[in-house]
Amino acid sequence: MTYNWTGADLNKDISVKVFDNMGKLLLNRTLQEQPEGSLDISTYAPGMYFFQFENGDKTEKKIK
């Protein structure tokens, strides 16, 4: 999965959390000042996942 975080404060780290459809936290990672990039989710079983991106005052959620 690729991501592009527009409007983020690029001087702050970005926290990424991935949850499964039951709310279980699968990934908790800090991306240091990377507004674009990719997350390898190829090892996850097919299904619905919730992605939460945060960097201080901005939070964005995505469903894949």
mmCIF file with all atom_site columns, C-alpha atoms in Angstrom:
data_model
loop_
_atom_site.group_PDB
_atom_site.id
_atom_site.type_symbol
_atom_site.label_atom_id
_atom_site.label_alt_id
_atom_site.label_comp_id
_atom_site.label_asym_id
_atom_site.label_entity_id
_atom_site.label_seq_id
_atom_site.pdbx_PDB_ins_code
_atom_site.Cartn_x
_atom_site.Cartn_y
_atom_site.Cartn_z
_atom_site.occupancy
_atom_site.B_iso_or_equiv
_atom_site.pdbx_formal_charge
_atom_site.auth_seq_id
_atom_site.auth_comp_id
_atom_site.auth_asym_id
_atom_site.auth_atom_id
_atom_site.pdbx_PDB_model_num
ATOM 1  C CA . MET A 1 1  ? 0.000   0.000   0.000  1.00 0.00 ? 1  MET A CA 1
ATOM 2  C CA . THR A 1 2  ? 1.338   3.421   -0.845 1.00 0.00 ? 2  THR A CA 1
ATOM 3  C CA . TYR A 1 3  ? 0.464   6.575   1.020  1.00 0.00 ? 3  TYR A CA 1
ATOM 4  C CA . ASN A 1 4  ? 0.761   10.293  0.346  1.00 0.00 ? 4  ASN A CA 1
ATOM 5  C CA . TRP A 1 5  ? 0.135   12.556  3.306  1.00 0.00 ? 5  TRP A CA 1
ATOM 6  C CA . THR A 1 6  ? -0.571  16.045  1.994  1.00 0.00 ? 6  THR A CA 1
ATOM 7  C CA . GLY A 1 7  ? -0.761  19.005  4.309  1.00 0.00 ? 7  GLY A CA 1
ATOM 8  C CA . ALA A 1 8  ? 1.201   17.307  7.061  1.00 0.00 ? 8  ALA A CA 1
ATOM 9  C CA . ASP A 1 9  ? 3.727   19.209  9.141  1.00 0.00 ? 9  ASP A CA 1
ATOM 10 C CA . LEU A 1 10 ? 6.884   17.809  7.569  1.00 0.00 ? 10 LEU A CA 1
ATOM 11 C CA . ASN A 1 11 ? 8.950   18.788  10.609 1.00 0.00 ? 11 ASN A CA 1
ATOM 12 C CA . LYS A 1 12 ? 7.152   16.186  12.715 1.00 0.00 ? 12 LYS A CA 1
ATOM 13 C CA . ASP A 1 13 ? 7.325   12.412  12.645 1.00 0.00 ? 13 ASP A CA 1
ATOM 14 C CA . ILE A 1 14 ? 4.279   10.544  11.339 1.00 0.00 ? 14 ILE A CA 1
ATOM 15 C CA . SER A 1 15 ? 2.764   7.762   13.421 1.00 0.00 ? 15 SER A CA 1
ATOM 16 C CA . VAL A 1 16 ? 1.104   4.945   11.464 1.00 0.00 ? 16 VAL A CA 1
ATOM 17 C CA . LYS A 1 17 ? -1.162  2.369   13.063 1.00 0.00 ? 17 LYS A CA 1
ATOM 18 C CA . VAL A 1 18 ? -2.861  -0.516  11.256 1.00 0.00 ? 18 VAL A CA 1
ATOM 19 C CA . PHE A 1 19 ? -5.860  -2.304  12.782 1.00 0.00 ? 19 PHE A CA 1
ATOM 20 C CA . ASP A 1 20 ? -7.768  -5.356  11.585 1.00 0.00 ? 20 ASP A CA 1
ATOM 21 C CA . ASN A 1 21 ? -11.567 -5.404  11.344 1.00 0.00 ? 21 ASN A CA 1
ATOM 22 C CA . MET A 1 22 ? -11.806 -6.548  14.981 1.00 0.00 ? 22 MET A CA 1
ATOM 23 C CA . GLY A 1 23 ? -9.808  -3.539  16.209 1.00 0.00 ? 23 GLY A CA 1
ATOM 24 C CA . LYS A 1 24 ? -6.619  -5.478  16.913 1.00 0.00 ? 24 LYS A CA 1
ATOM 25 C CA . LEU A 1 25 ? -3.483  -3.361  16.476 1.00 0.00 ? 25 LEU A CA 1
ATOM 26 C CA . LEU A 1 26 ? -1.294  -5.043  13.834 1.00 0.00 ? 26 LEU A CA 1
ATOM 27 C CA . LEU A 1 27 ? 1.321   -2.357  13.215 1.00 0.00 ? 27 LEU A CA 1
ATOM 28 C CA . ASN A 1 28 ? 2.512   0.698   15.113 1.00 0.00 ? 28 ASN A CA 1
ATOM 29 C CA . ARG A 1 29 ? 5.326   2.498   13.327 1.00 0.00 ? 29 ARG A CA 1
ATOM 30 C CA . THR A 1 30 ? 6.852   5.967   13.331 1.00 0.00 ? 30 THR A CA 1
ATOM 31 C CA . LEU A 1 31 ? 7.893   7.377   9.972  1.00 0.00 ? 31 LEU A CA 1
ATOM 32 C CA . GLN A 1 32 ? 10.431  10.136  10.404 1.00 0.00 ? 32 GLN A CA 1
ATOM 33 C CA . GLU A 1 33 ? 9.337   13.120  8.336  1.00 0.00 ? 33 GLU A CA 1
ATOM 34 C CA . GLN A 1 34 ? 8.209   10.947  5.391  1.00 0.00 ? 34 GLN A CA 1
ATOM 35 C CA . PRO A 1 35 ? 5.045   12.377  3.805  1.00 0.00 ? 35 PRO A CA 1
ATOM 36 C CA . GLU A 1 36 ? 5.168   9.766   1.007  1.00 0.00 ? 36 GLU A CA 1
ATOM 37 C CA . GLY A 1 37 ? 6.126   6.132   0.959  1.00 0.00 ? 37 GLY A CA 1
ATOM 38 C CA . SER A 1 38 ? 4.776   2.625   1.155  1.00 0.00 ? 38 SER A CA 1
ATOM 39 C CA . LEU A 1 39 ? 3.789   0.057   3.734  1.00 0.00 ? 39 LEU A CA 1
ATOM 40 C CA . ASP A 1 40 ? 4.202   -3.619  2.915  1.00 0.00 ? 40 ASP A CA 1
ATOM 41 C CA . ILE A 1 41 ? 0.927   -5.298  3.798  1.00 0.00 ? 41 ILE A CA 1
ATOM 42 C CA . SER A 1 42 ? 1.381   -8.259  1.462  1.00 0.00 ? 42 SER A CA 1
ATOM 43 C CA . THR A 1 43 ? 1.684   -10.643 4.425  1.00 0.00 ? 43 THR A CA 1
ATOM 44 C CA . TYR A 1 44 ? -1.761  -9.682  5.773  1.00 0.00 ? 44 TYR A CA 1
ATOM 45 C CA . ALA A 1 45 ? -4.667  -11.981 4.971  1.00 0.00 ? 45 ALA A CA 1
ATOM 46 C CA . PRO A 1 46 ? -7.241  -10.621 2.510  1.00 0.00 ? 46 PRO A CA 1
ATOM 47 C CA . GLY A 1 47 ? -9.751  -8.453  4.344  1.00 0.00 ? 47 GLY A CA 1
ATOM 48 C CA . MET A 1 48 ? -10.491 -4.964  5.604  1.00 0.00 ? 48 MET A CA 1
ATOM 49 C CA . TYR A 1 49 ? -7.850  -2.953  7.447  1.00 0.00 ? 49 TYR A CA 1
ATOM 50 C CA . PHE A 1 50 ? -7.937  0.460   9.074  1.00 0.00 ? 50 PHE A CA 1
ATOM 51 C CA . PHE A 1 51 ? -4.958  2.783   8.768  1.00 0.00 ? 51 PHE A CA 1
ATOM 52 C CA . GLN A 1 52 ? -4.465  5.734   11.096 1.00 0.00 ? 52 GLN A CA 1
ATOM 53 C CA . PHE A 1 53 ? -1.869  8.388   10.264 1.00 0.00 ? 53 PHE A CA 1
ATOM 54 C CA . GLU A 1 54 ? -1.017  11.067  12.861 1.00 0.00 ? 54 GLU A CA 1
ATOM 55 C CA . ASN A 1 55 ? 1.549   13.811  13.206 1.00 0.00 ? 55 ASN A CA 1
ATOM 56 C CA . GLY A 1 56 ? 0.719   16.003  16.127 1.00 0.00 ? 56 GLY A CA 1
ATOM 57 C CA . ASP A 1 57 ? -2.375  17.996  15.304 1.00 0.00 ? 57 ASP A CA 1
ATOM 58 C CA . LYS A 1 58 ? -3.501  16.126  12.161 1.00 0.00 ? 58 LYS A CA 1
ATOM 59 C CA . THR A 1 59 ? -5.071  12.664  12.002 1.00 0.00 ? 59 THR A CA 1
ATOM 60 C CA . GLU A 1 60 ? -6.151  10.869  8.845  1.00 0.00 ? 60 GLU A CA 1
ATOM 61 C CA . LYS A 1 61 ? -7.878  7.482   8.647  1.00 0.00 ? 61 LYS A CA 1
ATOM 62 C CA . LYS A 1 62 ? -8.085  5.186   5.633  1.00 0.00 ? 62 LYS A CA 1
ATOM 63 C CA . ILE A 1 63 ? -9.800  1.864   5.026  1.00 0.00 ? 63 ILE A CA 1
ATOM 64 C CA . LYS A 1 64 ? -8.300  -0.708  2.683  1.00 0.00 ? 64 LYS A CA 1
#
